[in-house]
XYZ file of C-alpha atoms in Angstrom:
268
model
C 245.774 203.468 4.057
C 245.136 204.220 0.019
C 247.794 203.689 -1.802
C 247.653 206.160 -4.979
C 251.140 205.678 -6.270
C 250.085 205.196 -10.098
C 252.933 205.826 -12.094
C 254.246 202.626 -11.289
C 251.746 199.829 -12.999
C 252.469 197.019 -11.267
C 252.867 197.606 -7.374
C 251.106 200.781 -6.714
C 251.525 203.950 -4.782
C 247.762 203.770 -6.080
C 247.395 199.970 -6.649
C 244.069 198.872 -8.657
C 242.173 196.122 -7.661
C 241.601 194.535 -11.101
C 242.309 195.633 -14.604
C 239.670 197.468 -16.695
C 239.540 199.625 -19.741
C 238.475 202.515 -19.799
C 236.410 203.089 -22.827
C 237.106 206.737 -23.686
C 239.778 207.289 -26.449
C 240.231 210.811 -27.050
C 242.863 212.519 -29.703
C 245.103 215.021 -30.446
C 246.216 216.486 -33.712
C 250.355 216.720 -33.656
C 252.131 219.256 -35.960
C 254.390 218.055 -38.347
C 257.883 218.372 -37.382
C 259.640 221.831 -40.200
C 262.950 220.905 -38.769
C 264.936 217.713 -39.381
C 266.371 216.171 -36.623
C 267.051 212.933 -35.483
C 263.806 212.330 -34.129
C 262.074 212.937 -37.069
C 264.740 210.953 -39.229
C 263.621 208.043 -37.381
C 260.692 208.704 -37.803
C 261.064 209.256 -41.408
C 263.302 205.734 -41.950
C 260.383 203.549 -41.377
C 262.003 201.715 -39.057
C 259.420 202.307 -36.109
C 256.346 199.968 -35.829
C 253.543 202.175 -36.015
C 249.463 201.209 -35.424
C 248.441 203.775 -38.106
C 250.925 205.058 -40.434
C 251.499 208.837 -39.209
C 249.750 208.502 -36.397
C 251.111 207.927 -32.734
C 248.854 206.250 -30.338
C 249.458 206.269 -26.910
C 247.734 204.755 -23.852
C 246.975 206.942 -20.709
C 245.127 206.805 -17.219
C 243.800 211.142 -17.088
C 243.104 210.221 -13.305
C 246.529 211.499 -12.103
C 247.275 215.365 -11.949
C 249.584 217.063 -12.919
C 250.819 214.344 -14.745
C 247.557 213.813 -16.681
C 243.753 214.297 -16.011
C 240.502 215.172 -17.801
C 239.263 218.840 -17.936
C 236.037 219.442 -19.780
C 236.799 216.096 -22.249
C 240.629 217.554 -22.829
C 243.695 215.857 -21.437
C 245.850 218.112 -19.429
C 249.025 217.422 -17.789
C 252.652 217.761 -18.060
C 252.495 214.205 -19.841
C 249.946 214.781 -22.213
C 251.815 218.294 -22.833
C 255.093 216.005 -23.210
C 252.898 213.082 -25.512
C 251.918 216.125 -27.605
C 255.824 217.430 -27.977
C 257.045 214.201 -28.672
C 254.597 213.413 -31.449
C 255.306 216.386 -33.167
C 259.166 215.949 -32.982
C 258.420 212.400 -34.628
C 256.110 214.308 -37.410
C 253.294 212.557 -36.396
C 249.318 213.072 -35.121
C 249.255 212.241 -31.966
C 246.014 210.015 -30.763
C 245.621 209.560 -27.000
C 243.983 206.077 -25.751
C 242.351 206.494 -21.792
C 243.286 203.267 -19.856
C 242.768 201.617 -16.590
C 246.377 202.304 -15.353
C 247.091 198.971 -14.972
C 246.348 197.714 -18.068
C 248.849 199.888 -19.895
C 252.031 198.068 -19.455
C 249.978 194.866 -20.676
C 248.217 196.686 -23.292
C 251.956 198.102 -24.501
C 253.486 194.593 -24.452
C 250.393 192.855 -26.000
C 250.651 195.197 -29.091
C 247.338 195.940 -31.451
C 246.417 198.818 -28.858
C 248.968 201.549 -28.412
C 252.072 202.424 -29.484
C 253.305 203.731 -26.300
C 252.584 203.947 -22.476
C 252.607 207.604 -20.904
C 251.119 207.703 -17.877
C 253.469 208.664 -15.258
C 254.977 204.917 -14.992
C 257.930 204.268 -12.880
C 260.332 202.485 -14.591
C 261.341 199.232 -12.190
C 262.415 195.349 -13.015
C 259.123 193.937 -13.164
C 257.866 196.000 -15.525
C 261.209 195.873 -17.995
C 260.035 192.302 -18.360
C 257.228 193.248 -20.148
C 258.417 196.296 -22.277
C 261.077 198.294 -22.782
C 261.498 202.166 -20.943
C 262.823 205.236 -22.410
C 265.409 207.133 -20.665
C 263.541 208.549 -17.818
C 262.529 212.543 -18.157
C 261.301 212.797 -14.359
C 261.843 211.737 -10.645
C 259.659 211.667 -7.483
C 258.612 210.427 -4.661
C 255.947 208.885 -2.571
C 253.507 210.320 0.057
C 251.180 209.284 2.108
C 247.793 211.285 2.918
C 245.342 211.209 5.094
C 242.393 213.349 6.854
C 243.146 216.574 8.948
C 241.283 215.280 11.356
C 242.074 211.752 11.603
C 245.190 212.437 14.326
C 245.489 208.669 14.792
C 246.202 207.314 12.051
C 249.692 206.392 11.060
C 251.752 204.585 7.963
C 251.606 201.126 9.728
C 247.606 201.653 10.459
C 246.595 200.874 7.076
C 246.854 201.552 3.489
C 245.249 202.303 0.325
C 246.606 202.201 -3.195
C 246.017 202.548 -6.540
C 245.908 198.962 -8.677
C 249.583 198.356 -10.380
C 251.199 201.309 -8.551
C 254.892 201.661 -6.787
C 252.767 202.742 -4.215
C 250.738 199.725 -3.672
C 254.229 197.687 -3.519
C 255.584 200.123 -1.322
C 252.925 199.962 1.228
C 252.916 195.811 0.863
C 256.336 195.807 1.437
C 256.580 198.715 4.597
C 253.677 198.330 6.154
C 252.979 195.099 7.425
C 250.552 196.020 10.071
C 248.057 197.713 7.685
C 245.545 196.422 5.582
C 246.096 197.333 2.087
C 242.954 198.188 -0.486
C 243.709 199.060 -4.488
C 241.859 200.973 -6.179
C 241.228 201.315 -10.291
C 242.484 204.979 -10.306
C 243.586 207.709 -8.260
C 240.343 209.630 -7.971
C 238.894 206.520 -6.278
C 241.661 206.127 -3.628
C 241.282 210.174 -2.894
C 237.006 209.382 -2.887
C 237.649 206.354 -0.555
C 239.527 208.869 2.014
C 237.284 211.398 2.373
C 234.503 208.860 2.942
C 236.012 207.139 5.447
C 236.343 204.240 3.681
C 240.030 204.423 3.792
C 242.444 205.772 6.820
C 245.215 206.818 4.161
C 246.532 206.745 0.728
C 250.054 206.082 -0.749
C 250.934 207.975 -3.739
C 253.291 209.859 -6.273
C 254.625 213.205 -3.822
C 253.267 215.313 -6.378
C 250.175 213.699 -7.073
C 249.350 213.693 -3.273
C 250.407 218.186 -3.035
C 248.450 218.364 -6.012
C 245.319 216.447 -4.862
C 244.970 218.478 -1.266
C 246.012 221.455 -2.623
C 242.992 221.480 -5.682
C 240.774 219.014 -4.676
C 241.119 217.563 -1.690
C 242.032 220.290 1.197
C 240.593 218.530 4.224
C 243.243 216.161 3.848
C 247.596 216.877 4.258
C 250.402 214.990 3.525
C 251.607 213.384 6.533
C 254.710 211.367 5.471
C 257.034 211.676 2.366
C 259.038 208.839 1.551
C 262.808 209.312 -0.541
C 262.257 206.863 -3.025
C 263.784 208.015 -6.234
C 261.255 206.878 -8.712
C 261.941 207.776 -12.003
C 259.004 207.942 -14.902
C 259.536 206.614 -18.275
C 257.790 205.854 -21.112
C 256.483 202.276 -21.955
C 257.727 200.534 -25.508
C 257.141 197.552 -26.913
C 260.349 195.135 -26.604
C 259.941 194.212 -30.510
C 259.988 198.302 -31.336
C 263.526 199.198 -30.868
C 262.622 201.597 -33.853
C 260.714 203.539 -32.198
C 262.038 203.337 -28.756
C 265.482 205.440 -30.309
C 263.495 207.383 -32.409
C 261.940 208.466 -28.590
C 265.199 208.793 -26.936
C 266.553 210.894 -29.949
C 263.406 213.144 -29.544
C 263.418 213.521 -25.391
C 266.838 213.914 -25.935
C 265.970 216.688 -28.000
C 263.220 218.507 -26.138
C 265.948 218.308 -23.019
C 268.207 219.966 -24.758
C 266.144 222.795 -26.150
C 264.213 223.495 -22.536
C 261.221 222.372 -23.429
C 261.244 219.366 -20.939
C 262.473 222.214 -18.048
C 259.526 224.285 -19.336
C 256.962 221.884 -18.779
C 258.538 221.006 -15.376
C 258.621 224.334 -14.313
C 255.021 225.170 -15.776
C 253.649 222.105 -13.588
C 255.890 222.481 -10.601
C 257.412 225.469 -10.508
């Protein structure tokens, strides 16, 4: 079973095999923020730690739809969307970093790479020893997929998962009878399935609708699984600067809808 679970980095409801960078870095020009608000206050103290002075850089995987992916060399997704709303709340251009997934938490702790980690990470204990989470600004749950017309196969059979995933610790954990494979990213785990490579995957619930409903429609969910997970994003733990001036800002783009918008635009 293929466990695609990625927005958790270090079990894996799409677990990666090893760590590796990516080496596309792509970025995004933010507006500066009209309006002042506490947010941009922060922002404007100087007591955030920033890589480049007005700029905000932040470490992705765009292997994970709808929470981010790569469409003709532009990052899409409701995190990139939220990436680009919190940058311009802070007043700052926004620079987007593409990462193995499981290199972001490390990369985020290490420091000298990114200033933040969006990338659909669940926020759980092993990974608070590393860096510090924002509050979270969404919840899901896992799924496991597999081929229409594999009628045999069930959750104990064997599973897949992408590297550093919830979903990979999941399946470790719940399924003791099947033989679990990470993969670097979620595309991988989804290109393992359909070859027959893999029987199933474990992944993010709406990573797995999203995959067989666009890309993937030979394959169905066949079990959901109430975990809870809720998605944060990744500070480092020597950046309490910048980890209020994020609060202040998601607290800010909850209050004024645009966090429902972009939930509602992706999942609505």
């Amino acid at each position: 079973m293929k466990n695609m679970n990625r927005r958790e980095f270090l079990g894996t409801a799409g677990a990666f095999a090893g760590i590796m960078a990516l080496a596309g870095c792509g970025s995004t020009g933010g507006n500066t923020a009209s309006t002042t608000t506490a947010a941009s206050s922060a922002a404007a103290s100087g007591d955030m730690q920033l890589l480049t002075a007005g700029k905000l850089t932040v470490g992705t995987s765009p292997d994970f739809p709808p929470f981010e992916n790569l469409e003709n060399d532009e990052y899409v997704g409701l995190d990139m969307d939220l990436a680009k709303a919190l940058a311009d709340k802070l007043g700052l251009e926004l620079e987007l970093k593409n990462l193995q997934f499981d290199a972001i938490v490390p990369a985020v702790a290490a420091g000298g790479q990114v200033d933040l980690g969006i990338s659909g990470i669940t926020i759980e204990p092993e990974r608070e020893e590393q860096v510090d989470f924002s509050d979270p600004y969404y919840i899901d749950d896992l799924a496991v997929v597999a081929m229409k017309d594999n009628a045999d196969v069930t959750a104990d059979t064997y599973a897949d998962a992408q590297s550093g995933t919830t979903g990979e610790s999941y399946a470790q954990e719940n399924f003791p009878n099947a033989t679990t494979q990470p993969y670097g990213n979620a595309t991988d785990s989804f290109a393992a399935l359909q070859s027959g490579q893999a029987n199933a995957v474990v992944t993010n619930k709406a990573v797995g609708a999203k995959m067989v409903a666009d890309a993937y429609t030979d394959a169905q969910v066949i079990k959901e699984i109430a975990t809870g997970e809720e998605y944060g994003i990744a500070v480092n733990k020597d950046n309490g600067g910048l980890l209020s001036a994020v609060n202040d800002a998601l607290a800010e783009l909850t209050s004024d809808g645009t966090v429902d918008e972009l939930t509602n635009k992706y999942f609505g």
